[in-house]
XYZ file of C-alpha atoms in Angstrom:
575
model
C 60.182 -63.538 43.815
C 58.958 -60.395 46.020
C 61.289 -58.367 44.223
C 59.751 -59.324 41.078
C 56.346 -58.727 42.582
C 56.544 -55.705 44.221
C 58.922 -53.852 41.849
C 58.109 -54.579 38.021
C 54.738 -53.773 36.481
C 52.380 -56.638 35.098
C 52.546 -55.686 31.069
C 49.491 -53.342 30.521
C 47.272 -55.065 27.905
C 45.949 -58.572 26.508
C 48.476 -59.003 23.187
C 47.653 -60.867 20.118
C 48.174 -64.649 21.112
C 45.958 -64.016 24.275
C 43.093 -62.890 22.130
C 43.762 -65.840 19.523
C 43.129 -68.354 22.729
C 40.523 -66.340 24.065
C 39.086 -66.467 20.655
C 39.342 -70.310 19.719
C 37.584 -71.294 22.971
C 34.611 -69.120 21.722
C 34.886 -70.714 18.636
C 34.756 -73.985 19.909
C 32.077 -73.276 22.177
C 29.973 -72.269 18.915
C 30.938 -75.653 17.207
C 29.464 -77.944 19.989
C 25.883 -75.942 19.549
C 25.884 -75.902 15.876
C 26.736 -79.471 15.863
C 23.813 -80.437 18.274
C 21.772 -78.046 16.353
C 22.754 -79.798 13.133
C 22.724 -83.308 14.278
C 20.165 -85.459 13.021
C 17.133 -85.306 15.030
C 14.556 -88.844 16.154
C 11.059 -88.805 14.164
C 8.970 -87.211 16.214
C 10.685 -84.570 18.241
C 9.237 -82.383 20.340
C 9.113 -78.564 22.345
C 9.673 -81.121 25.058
C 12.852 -82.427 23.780
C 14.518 -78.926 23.297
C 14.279 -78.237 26.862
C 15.318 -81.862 28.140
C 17.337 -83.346 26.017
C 14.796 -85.757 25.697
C 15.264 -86.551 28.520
C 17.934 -89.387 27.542
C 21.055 -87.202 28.571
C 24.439 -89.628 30.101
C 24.939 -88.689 33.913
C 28.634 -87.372 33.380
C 28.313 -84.454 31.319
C 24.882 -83.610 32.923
C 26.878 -83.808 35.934
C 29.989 -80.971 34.506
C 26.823 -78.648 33.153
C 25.720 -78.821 36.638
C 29.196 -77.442 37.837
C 29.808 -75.138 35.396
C 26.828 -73.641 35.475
C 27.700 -72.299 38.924
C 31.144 -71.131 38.299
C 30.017 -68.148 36.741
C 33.415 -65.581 35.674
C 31.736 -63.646 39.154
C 32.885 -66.805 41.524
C 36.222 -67.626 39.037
C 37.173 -63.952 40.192
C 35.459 -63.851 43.307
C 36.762 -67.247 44.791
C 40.555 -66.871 44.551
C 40.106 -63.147 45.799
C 38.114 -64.572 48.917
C 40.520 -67.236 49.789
C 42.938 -64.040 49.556
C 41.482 -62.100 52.050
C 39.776 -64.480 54.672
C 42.177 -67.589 54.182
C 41.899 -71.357 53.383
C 38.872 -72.002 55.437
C 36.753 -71.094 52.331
C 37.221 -74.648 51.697
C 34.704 -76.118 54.050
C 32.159 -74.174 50.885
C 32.735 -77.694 49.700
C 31.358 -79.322 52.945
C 28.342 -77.143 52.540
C 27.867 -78.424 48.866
C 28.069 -81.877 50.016
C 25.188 -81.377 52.229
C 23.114 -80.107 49.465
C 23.870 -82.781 46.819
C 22.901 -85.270 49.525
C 19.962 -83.753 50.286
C 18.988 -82.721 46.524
C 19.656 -86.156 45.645
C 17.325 -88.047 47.856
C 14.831 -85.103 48.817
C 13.702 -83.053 46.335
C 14.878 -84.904 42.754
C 12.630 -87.553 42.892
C 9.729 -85.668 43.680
C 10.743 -83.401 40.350
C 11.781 -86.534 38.665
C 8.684 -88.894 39.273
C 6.537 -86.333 38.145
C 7.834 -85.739 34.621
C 7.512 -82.236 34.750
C 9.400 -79.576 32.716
C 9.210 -76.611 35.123
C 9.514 -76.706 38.737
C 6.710 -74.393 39.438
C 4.324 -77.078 37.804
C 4.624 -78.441 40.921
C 4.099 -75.512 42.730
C 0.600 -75.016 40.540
C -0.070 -78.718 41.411
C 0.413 -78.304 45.241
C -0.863 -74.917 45.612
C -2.737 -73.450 42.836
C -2.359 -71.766 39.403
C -1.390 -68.399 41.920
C 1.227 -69.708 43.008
C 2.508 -70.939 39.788
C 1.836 -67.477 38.054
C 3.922 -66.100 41.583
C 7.248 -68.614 41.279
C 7.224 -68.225 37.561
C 7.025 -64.593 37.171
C 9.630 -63.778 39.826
C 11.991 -66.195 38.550
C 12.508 -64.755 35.083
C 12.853 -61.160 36.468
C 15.077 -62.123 38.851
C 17.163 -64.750 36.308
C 17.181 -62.274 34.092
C 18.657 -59.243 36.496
C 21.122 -61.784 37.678
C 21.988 -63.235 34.080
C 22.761 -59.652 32.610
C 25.156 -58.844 35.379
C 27.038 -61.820 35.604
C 27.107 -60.923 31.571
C 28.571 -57.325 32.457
C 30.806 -57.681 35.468
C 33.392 -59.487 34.169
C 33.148 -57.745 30.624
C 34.074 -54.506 33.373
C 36.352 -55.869 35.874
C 38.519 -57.308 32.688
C 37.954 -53.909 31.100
C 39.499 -52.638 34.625
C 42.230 -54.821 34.810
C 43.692 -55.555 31.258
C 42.086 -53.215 28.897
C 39.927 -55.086 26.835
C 37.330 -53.448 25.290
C 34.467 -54.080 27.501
C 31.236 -53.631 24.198
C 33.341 -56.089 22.073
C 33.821 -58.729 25.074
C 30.096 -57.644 26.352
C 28.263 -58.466 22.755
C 30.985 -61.303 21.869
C 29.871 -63.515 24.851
C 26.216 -62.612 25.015
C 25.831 -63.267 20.920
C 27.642 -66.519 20.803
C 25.920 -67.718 23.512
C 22.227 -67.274 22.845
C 23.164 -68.304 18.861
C 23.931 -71.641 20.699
C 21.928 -72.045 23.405
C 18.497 -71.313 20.440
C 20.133 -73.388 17.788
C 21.025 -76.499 20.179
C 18.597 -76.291 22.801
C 19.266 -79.089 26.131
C 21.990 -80.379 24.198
C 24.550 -77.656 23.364
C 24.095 -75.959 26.719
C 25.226 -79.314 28.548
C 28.059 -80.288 25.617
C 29.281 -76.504 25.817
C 29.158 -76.735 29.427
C 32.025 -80.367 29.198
C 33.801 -78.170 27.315
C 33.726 -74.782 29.446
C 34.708 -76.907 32.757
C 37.524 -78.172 31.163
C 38.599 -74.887 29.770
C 38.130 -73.820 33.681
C 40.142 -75.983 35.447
C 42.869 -75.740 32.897
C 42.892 -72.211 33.820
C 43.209 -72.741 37.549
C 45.724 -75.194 36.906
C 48.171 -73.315 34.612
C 47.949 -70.252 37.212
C 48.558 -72.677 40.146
C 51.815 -74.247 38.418
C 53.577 -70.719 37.372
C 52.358 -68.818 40.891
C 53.891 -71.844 42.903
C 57.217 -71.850 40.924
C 57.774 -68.156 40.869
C 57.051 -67.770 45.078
C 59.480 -71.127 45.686
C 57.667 -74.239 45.330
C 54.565 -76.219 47.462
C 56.475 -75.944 50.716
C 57.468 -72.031 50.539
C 53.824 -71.591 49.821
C 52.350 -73.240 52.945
C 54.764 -72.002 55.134
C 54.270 -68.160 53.854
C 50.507 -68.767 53.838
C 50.904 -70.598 57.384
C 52.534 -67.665 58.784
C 50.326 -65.381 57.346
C 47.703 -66.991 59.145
C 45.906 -68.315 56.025
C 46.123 -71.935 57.058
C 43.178 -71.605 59.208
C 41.219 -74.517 59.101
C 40.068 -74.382 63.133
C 37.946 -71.450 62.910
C 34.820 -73.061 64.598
C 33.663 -69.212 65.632
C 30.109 -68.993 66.423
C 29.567 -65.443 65.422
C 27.154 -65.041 62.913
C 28.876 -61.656 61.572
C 31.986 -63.113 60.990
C 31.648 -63.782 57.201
C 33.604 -67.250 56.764
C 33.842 -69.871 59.680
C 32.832 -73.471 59.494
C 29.029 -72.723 60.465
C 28.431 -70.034 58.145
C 30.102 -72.046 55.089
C 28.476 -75.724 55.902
C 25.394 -75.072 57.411
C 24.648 -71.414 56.099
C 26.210 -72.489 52.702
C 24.252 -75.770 52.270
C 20.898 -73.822 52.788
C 22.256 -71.432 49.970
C 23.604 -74.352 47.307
C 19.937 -76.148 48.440
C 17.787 -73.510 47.363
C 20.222 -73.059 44.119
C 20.268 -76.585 43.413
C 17.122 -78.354 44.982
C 14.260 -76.500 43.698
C 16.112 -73.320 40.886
C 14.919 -74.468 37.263
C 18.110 -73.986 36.081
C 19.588 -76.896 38.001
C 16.494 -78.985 38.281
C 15.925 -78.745 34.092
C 19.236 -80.339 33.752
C 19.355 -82.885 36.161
C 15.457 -84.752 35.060
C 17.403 -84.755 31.401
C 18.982 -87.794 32.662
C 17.916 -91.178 31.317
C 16.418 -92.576 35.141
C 16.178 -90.638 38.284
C 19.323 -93.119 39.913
C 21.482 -91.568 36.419
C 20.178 -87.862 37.601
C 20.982 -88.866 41.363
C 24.684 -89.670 39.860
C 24.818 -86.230 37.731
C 24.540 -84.755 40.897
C 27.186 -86.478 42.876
C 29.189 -85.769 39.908
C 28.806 -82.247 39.770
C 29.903 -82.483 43.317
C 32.978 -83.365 42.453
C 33.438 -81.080 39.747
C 32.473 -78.437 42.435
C 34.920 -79.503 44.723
C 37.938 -79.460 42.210
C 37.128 -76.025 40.693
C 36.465 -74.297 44.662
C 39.478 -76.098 45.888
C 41.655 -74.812 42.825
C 40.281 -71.721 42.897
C 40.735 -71.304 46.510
C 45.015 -72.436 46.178
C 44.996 -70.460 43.800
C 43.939 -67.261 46.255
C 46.445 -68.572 48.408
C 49.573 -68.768 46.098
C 48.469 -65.388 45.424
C 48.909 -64.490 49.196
C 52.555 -66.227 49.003
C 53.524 -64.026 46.276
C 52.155 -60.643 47.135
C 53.040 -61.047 51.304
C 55.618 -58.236 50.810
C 53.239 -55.655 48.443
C 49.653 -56.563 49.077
C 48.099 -54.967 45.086
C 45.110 -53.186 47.027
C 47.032 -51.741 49.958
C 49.650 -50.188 47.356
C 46.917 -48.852 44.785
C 48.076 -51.033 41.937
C 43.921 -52.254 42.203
C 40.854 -50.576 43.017
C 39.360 -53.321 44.704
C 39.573 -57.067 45.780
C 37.768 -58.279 42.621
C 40.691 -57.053 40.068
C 43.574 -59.156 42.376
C 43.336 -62.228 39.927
C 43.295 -60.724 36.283
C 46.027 -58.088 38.143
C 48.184 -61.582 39.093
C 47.343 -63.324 36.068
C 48.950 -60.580 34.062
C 51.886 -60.291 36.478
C 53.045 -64.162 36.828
C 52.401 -64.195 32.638
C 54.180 -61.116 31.806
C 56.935 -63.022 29.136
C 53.897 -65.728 28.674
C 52.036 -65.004 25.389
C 48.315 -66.763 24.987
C 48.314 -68.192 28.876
C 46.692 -64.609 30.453
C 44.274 -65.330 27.008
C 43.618 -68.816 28.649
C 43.035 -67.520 31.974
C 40.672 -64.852 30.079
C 38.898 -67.999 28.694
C 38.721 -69.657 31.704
C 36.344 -66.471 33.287
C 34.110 -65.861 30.161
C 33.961 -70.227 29.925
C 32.072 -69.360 33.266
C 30.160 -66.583 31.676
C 29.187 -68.477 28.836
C 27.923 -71.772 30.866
C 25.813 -69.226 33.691
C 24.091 -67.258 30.574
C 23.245 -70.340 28.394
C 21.846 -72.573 31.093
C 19.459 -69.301 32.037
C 18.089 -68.406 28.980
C 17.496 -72.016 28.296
C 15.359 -72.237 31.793
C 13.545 -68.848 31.041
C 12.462 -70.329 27.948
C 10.849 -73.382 29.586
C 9.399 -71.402 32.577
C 7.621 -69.147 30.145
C 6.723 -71.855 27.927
C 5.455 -74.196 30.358
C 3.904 -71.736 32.756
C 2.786 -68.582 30.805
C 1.854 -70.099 27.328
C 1.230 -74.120 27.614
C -2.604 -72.988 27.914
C -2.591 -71.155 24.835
C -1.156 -73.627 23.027
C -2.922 -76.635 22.786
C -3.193 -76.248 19.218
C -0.014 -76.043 17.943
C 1.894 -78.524 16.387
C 5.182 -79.862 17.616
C 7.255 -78.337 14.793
C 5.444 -74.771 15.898
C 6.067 -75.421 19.518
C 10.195 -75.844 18.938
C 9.978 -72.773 16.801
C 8.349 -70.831 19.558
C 10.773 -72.345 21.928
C 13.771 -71.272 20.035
C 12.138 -67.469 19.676
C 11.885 -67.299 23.019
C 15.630 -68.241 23.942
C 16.694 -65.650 21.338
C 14.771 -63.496 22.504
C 15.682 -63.732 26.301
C 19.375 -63.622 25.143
C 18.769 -60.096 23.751
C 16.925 -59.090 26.948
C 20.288 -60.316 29.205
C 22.810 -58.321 26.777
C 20.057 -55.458 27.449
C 20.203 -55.816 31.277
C 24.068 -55.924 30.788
C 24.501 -53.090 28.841
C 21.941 -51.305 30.878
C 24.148 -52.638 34.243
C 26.751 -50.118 32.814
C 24.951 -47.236 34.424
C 25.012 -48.399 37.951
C 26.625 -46.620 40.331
C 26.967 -49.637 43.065
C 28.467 -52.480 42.924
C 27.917 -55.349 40.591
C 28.886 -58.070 42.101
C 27.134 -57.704 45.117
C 23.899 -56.802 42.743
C 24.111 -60.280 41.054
C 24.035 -62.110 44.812
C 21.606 -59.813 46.486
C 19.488 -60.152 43.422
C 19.426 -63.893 43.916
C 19.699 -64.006 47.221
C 15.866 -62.214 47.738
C 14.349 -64.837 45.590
C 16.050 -68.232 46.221
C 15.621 -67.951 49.890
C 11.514 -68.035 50.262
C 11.329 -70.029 47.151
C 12.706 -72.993 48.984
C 10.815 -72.059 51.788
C 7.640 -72.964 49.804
C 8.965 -76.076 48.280
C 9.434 -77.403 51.680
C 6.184 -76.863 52.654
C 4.825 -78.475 49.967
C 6.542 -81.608 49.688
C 6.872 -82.139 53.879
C 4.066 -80.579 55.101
C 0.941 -82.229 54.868
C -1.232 -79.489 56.395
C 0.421 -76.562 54.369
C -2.412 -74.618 52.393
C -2.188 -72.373 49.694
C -3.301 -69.475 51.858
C -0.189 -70.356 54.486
C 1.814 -70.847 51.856
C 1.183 -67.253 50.002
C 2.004 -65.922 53.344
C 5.043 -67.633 53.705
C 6.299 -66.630 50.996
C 5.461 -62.481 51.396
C 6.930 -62.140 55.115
C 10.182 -64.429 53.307
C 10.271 -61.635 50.549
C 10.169 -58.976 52.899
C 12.832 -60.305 55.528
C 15.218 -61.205 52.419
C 14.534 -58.430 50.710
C 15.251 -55.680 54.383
C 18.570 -58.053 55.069
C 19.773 -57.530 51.706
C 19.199 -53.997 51.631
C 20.047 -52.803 54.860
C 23.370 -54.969 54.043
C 24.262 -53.086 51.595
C 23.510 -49.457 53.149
C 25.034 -50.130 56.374
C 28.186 -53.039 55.394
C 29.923 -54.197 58.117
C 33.673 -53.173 58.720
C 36.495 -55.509 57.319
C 37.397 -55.812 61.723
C 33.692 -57.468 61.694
C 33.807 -59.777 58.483
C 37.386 -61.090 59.642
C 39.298 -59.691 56.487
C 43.069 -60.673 57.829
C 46.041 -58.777 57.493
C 48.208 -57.921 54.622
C 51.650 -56.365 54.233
C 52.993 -53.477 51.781
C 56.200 -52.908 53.326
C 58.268 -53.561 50.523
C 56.235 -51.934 47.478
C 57.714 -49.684 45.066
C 54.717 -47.328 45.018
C 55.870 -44.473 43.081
C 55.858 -45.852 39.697
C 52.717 -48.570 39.966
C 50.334 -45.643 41.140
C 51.446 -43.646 37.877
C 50.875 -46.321 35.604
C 47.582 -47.477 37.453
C 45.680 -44.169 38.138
C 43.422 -45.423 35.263
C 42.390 -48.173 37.568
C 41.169 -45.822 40.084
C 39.567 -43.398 37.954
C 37.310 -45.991 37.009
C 34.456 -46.158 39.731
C 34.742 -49.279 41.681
C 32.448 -51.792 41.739
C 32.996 -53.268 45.690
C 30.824 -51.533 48.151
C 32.561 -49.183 50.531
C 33.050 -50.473 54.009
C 31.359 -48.446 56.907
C 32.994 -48.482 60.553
C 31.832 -50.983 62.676
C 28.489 -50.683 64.586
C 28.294 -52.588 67.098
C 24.732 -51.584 68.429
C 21.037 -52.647 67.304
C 20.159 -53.388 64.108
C 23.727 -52.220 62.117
C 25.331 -55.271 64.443
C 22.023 -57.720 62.694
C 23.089 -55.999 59.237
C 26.478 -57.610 59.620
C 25.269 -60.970 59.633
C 27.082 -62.997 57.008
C 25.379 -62.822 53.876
C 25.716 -66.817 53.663
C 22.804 -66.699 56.621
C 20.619 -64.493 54.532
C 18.771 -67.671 52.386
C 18.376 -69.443 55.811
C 16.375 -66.632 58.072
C 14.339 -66.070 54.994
C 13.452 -70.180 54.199
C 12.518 -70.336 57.931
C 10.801 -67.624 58.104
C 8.399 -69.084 55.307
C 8.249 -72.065 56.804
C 7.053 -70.723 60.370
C 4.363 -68.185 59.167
C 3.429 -70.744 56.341
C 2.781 -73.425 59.334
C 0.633 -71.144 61.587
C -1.296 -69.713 58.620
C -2.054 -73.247 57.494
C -3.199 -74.145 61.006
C -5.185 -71.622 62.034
C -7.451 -71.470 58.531
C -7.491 -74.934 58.820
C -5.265 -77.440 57.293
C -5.031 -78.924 54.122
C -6.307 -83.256 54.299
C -3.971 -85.260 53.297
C -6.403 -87.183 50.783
C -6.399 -84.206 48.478
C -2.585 -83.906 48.058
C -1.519 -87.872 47.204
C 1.395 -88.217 45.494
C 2.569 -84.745 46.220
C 4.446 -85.301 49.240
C 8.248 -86.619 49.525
C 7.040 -90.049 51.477
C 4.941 -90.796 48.417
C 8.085 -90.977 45.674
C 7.972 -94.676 45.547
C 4.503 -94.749 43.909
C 5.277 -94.961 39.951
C 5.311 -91.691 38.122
C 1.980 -92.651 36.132
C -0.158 -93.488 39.235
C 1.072 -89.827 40.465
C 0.327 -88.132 37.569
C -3.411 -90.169 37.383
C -4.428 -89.227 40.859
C -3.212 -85.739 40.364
C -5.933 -85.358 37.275
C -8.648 -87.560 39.236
């Protein structure tokens, strides 16, 4: 197996029968939305519908589009490549998403729920003003948009990196086919497409888990190499807030993350209040959770059989890759080399990912700017008008992400971290806001506007003096890995195209373990955290000291008042 590994060359290309898979699960994935798009619609539909489902979706597959949507081709690269480098703890992510469904579940989806509303910043215009609407509606579809287009590109250029395929065709293939779907079928082919994409995942995950664990020796030979390579590492309890992965940082850190992702993001919220009854969306989500758990954890062994079967030529170390994110297509390749069509399923698997990210977006930007831009302006429209203006706008934000990803092709820095620091600045003090809306009585609008700057500008300095002054691989906990047995003379030949090609992971800087470089270090997973409490704290003394808001003018705003029927909500809202 190491001689294998560390001696022959992965072959250098994607061949005919790995296109032809990669090709039919695009093909299938356009299928699902024409059929929704075709399928026979009730009397009566409306603008309403396209963005819900009608709000009549079954909890299962609502529960898979929840999952896929997360596992863009960024984490189905990232994840395995993490595991790689920092070891099996990663799996305690899981514990962290636990946390959140739990509290997403019972805290924030039945506000959302109860109050029938489309777009989570309704509720924001509801609680706080029209202001604050304008605020949480403009920054998400700048920043979903950003974040939509890279997650487009990256994976068009780390696969362009790693196997040679062209990066345009794979760029415009994916972005096309998706918003053709997502316009056409609306609710309904983004959550059908999204069944099919997780499936298409895990089968991935799972054919690359088989074939690495045969070639290294079987279960037991992995676990013992990954044991003794100190990957096993479970008891990391650490309380050092620079070390990137330890059981704080990934359950507590992580669940403040997946919360603001998953508790209050329109994305996720537009699919779970699809559900038939709020108990069915409450399911979706405990689903999802699931789903979540099997795609991490296989993602994750997969990292590790990768660690078995490179302990004797680590692929970075030797210069057969230019940077942690090309270690999977770089394996993929390697374990498949007399394989044909299973490095195009694996190739699938990513773009699946891709596909199930981009169409859930530009379906949410859609109903943000519908709901919160235009809904004034169109009073007067009929229902037929208002589902052609909804699919115009879907097609047109799908142009706008291929835009932002061809545009991403003239960045110098990296794209991966772009796509989470992008994110990262706005999901943060969102939550932060939500919070004090639906558990603080005496929040006011004034508080909450300058919650939500100072959680801007301490999410915004973290992520950006994160990226100027990274912490060392010492400080993150990066663990060791061996070349001693690589065969370096031929692989650096055949590879130099690899490193010609700039690199799209941020250079590490020595460590500095002084002043504010040692508070730059701070794993990024406590970013979303520092900047949700600091919203909350100045929100809470603002508030208080231009007096509070009475709690007679905010009924059926709050969490406590969910068990009040959606109707008497909605009529004391108006009154």
């Amino acid at each position: 197996m190491e001689e294998q590994s560390a001696g022959d060359l992965p072959r250098s290309g994607f061949i005919l029968a790995d296109y032809a898979v990669f090709a039919a699960m695009l093909l299938v994935s356009m299928a699902i939305g024409l059929f929704q798009a075709l399928k026979k619609k009730p009397q009566g539909a409306s603008a309403d519908d396209f963005f819900t489902g009608g709000r009549s979706m079954p909890a299962v597959p609502v529960g898979l589009s929840l999952c896929a949507s997360f596992m863009s081709a960024v984490q189905v690269l990232g994840v395995p490549a993490e595991a790689f480098r920092y070891g099996f703890k990663f799996l305690y992510m899981c514990l962290g998403q636990s946390i959140n469904s739990v509290l997403t579940a019972y805290l924030f989806l039945p506000v959302f729920y109860r109050l029938g509303i489309t777009s989570t910043n309704q509720y924001l215009s509801m609680r706080f003003g029209r202001g604050m609407q304008l605020l949480g509606s403009v920054q998400f579809l700048v920043a979903t948009l950003l974040y939509t287009g890279i997650v487009i590109y990256a994976p068009a250029l780390i696969l362009n990196q790693a196997t040679g395929l062209n990066m345009w065709v794979s760029l415009f293939s994916t972005g096309i086919i998706c918003t053709v779907y997502t316009t056409l079928g609306g609710m309904k082919a983004v959550v059908w497409t999204d069944v099919f994409q997780i499936l298409v995942m895990f089968s991935g995950f799972v054919a690359i888990f088989i074939r690495g664990t045969v070639l290294v020796g079987g279960p037991a030979r992995v676990l013992e190499i990954a044991n003794n390579g100190s990957r096993i590492n479970f008891n990391d309890f650490n309380f050092d807030p620079r070390q990137r992965y330890t059981f704080w940082s990934l359950s507590v850190g992580g669940a403040l993350v997946w919360l603001s992702m998953y508790g209050v993001n329109q994305a996720q919220v537009q699919r779970y209040i699809s559900c038939r009854t709020e108990r069915e969306a409450q399911w979706a989500l405990f689903v999802n959770q699931v789903g979540l758990c099997l795609i991490v954890s296989s993602a994750a062994t997969c990292g590790i059989v990768m660690f078995a079967f490179y302990i004797s030529c680590d692929p970075l170390k030797s210069g057969r890759v230019s940077s942690p994110d090309l270690y999977m297509p770089f394996f993929v390749l390697d374990i498949f080399k007399s394989q044909p069509g299973f490095p195009g399923l694996f190739l699938a698997c990513a773009y699946s990912g891709t596909l199930s990210t981009a169409s859930t977006s530009i379906n949410a930007m859609a109903a943000v700017t519908m709901e919160d831009l235009l809904q004034p302006h169109l009073v007067h429209m009929s229902q037929k008008q208002l589902i052609l203006l909804s699919k115009g706008l879907s097609f047109l934000y799908g142009v706008g992400c291929i835009t932002v990803a061809a545009l991403s092709s003239f960045l110098d820095w990296g794209v991966l971290q772009g796509s989470f620091t992008v994110m990262g600045v706005v999901s943060g003090p969102l939550l932060g806001v939500f919070i004090l809306g639906m558990f603080v009585p005496a929040a006011n609008t004034l508080g909450a506007f300058a919650g939500i700057f100072v959680g801007f500008c301490v999410s915004l300095w973290l992520a950006v003096g994160s990226t100027l002054h990274p912490p060392s691989e010492r400080t993150m906990g990066v663990l060791p890995t061996y070349s001693n047995e690589c065969e370096s003379t031929n692989v650096t030949l055949n590879y130099t195209s690899i490193q010609e090609q700039h690199s799209i992971s941020t250079p590490l800087h020595p460590d500095n373990p002084w002043g504010l470089y040692n508070f730059y270090s701070v794993s990024y997973l406590y970013f979303g955290a520092m900047a949700t409490s600091s919203v909350v704290l100045i929100g809470l003394l603002v508030s208080y000291a231009t007096g509070p808001t009475k709690r007679t003018q905010i009924k059926g705003l709050l969490w406590w008042d969910r068990n009040k029927k959606q109707v008497e909500i909605l009529s004391e809202f108006h009154t």
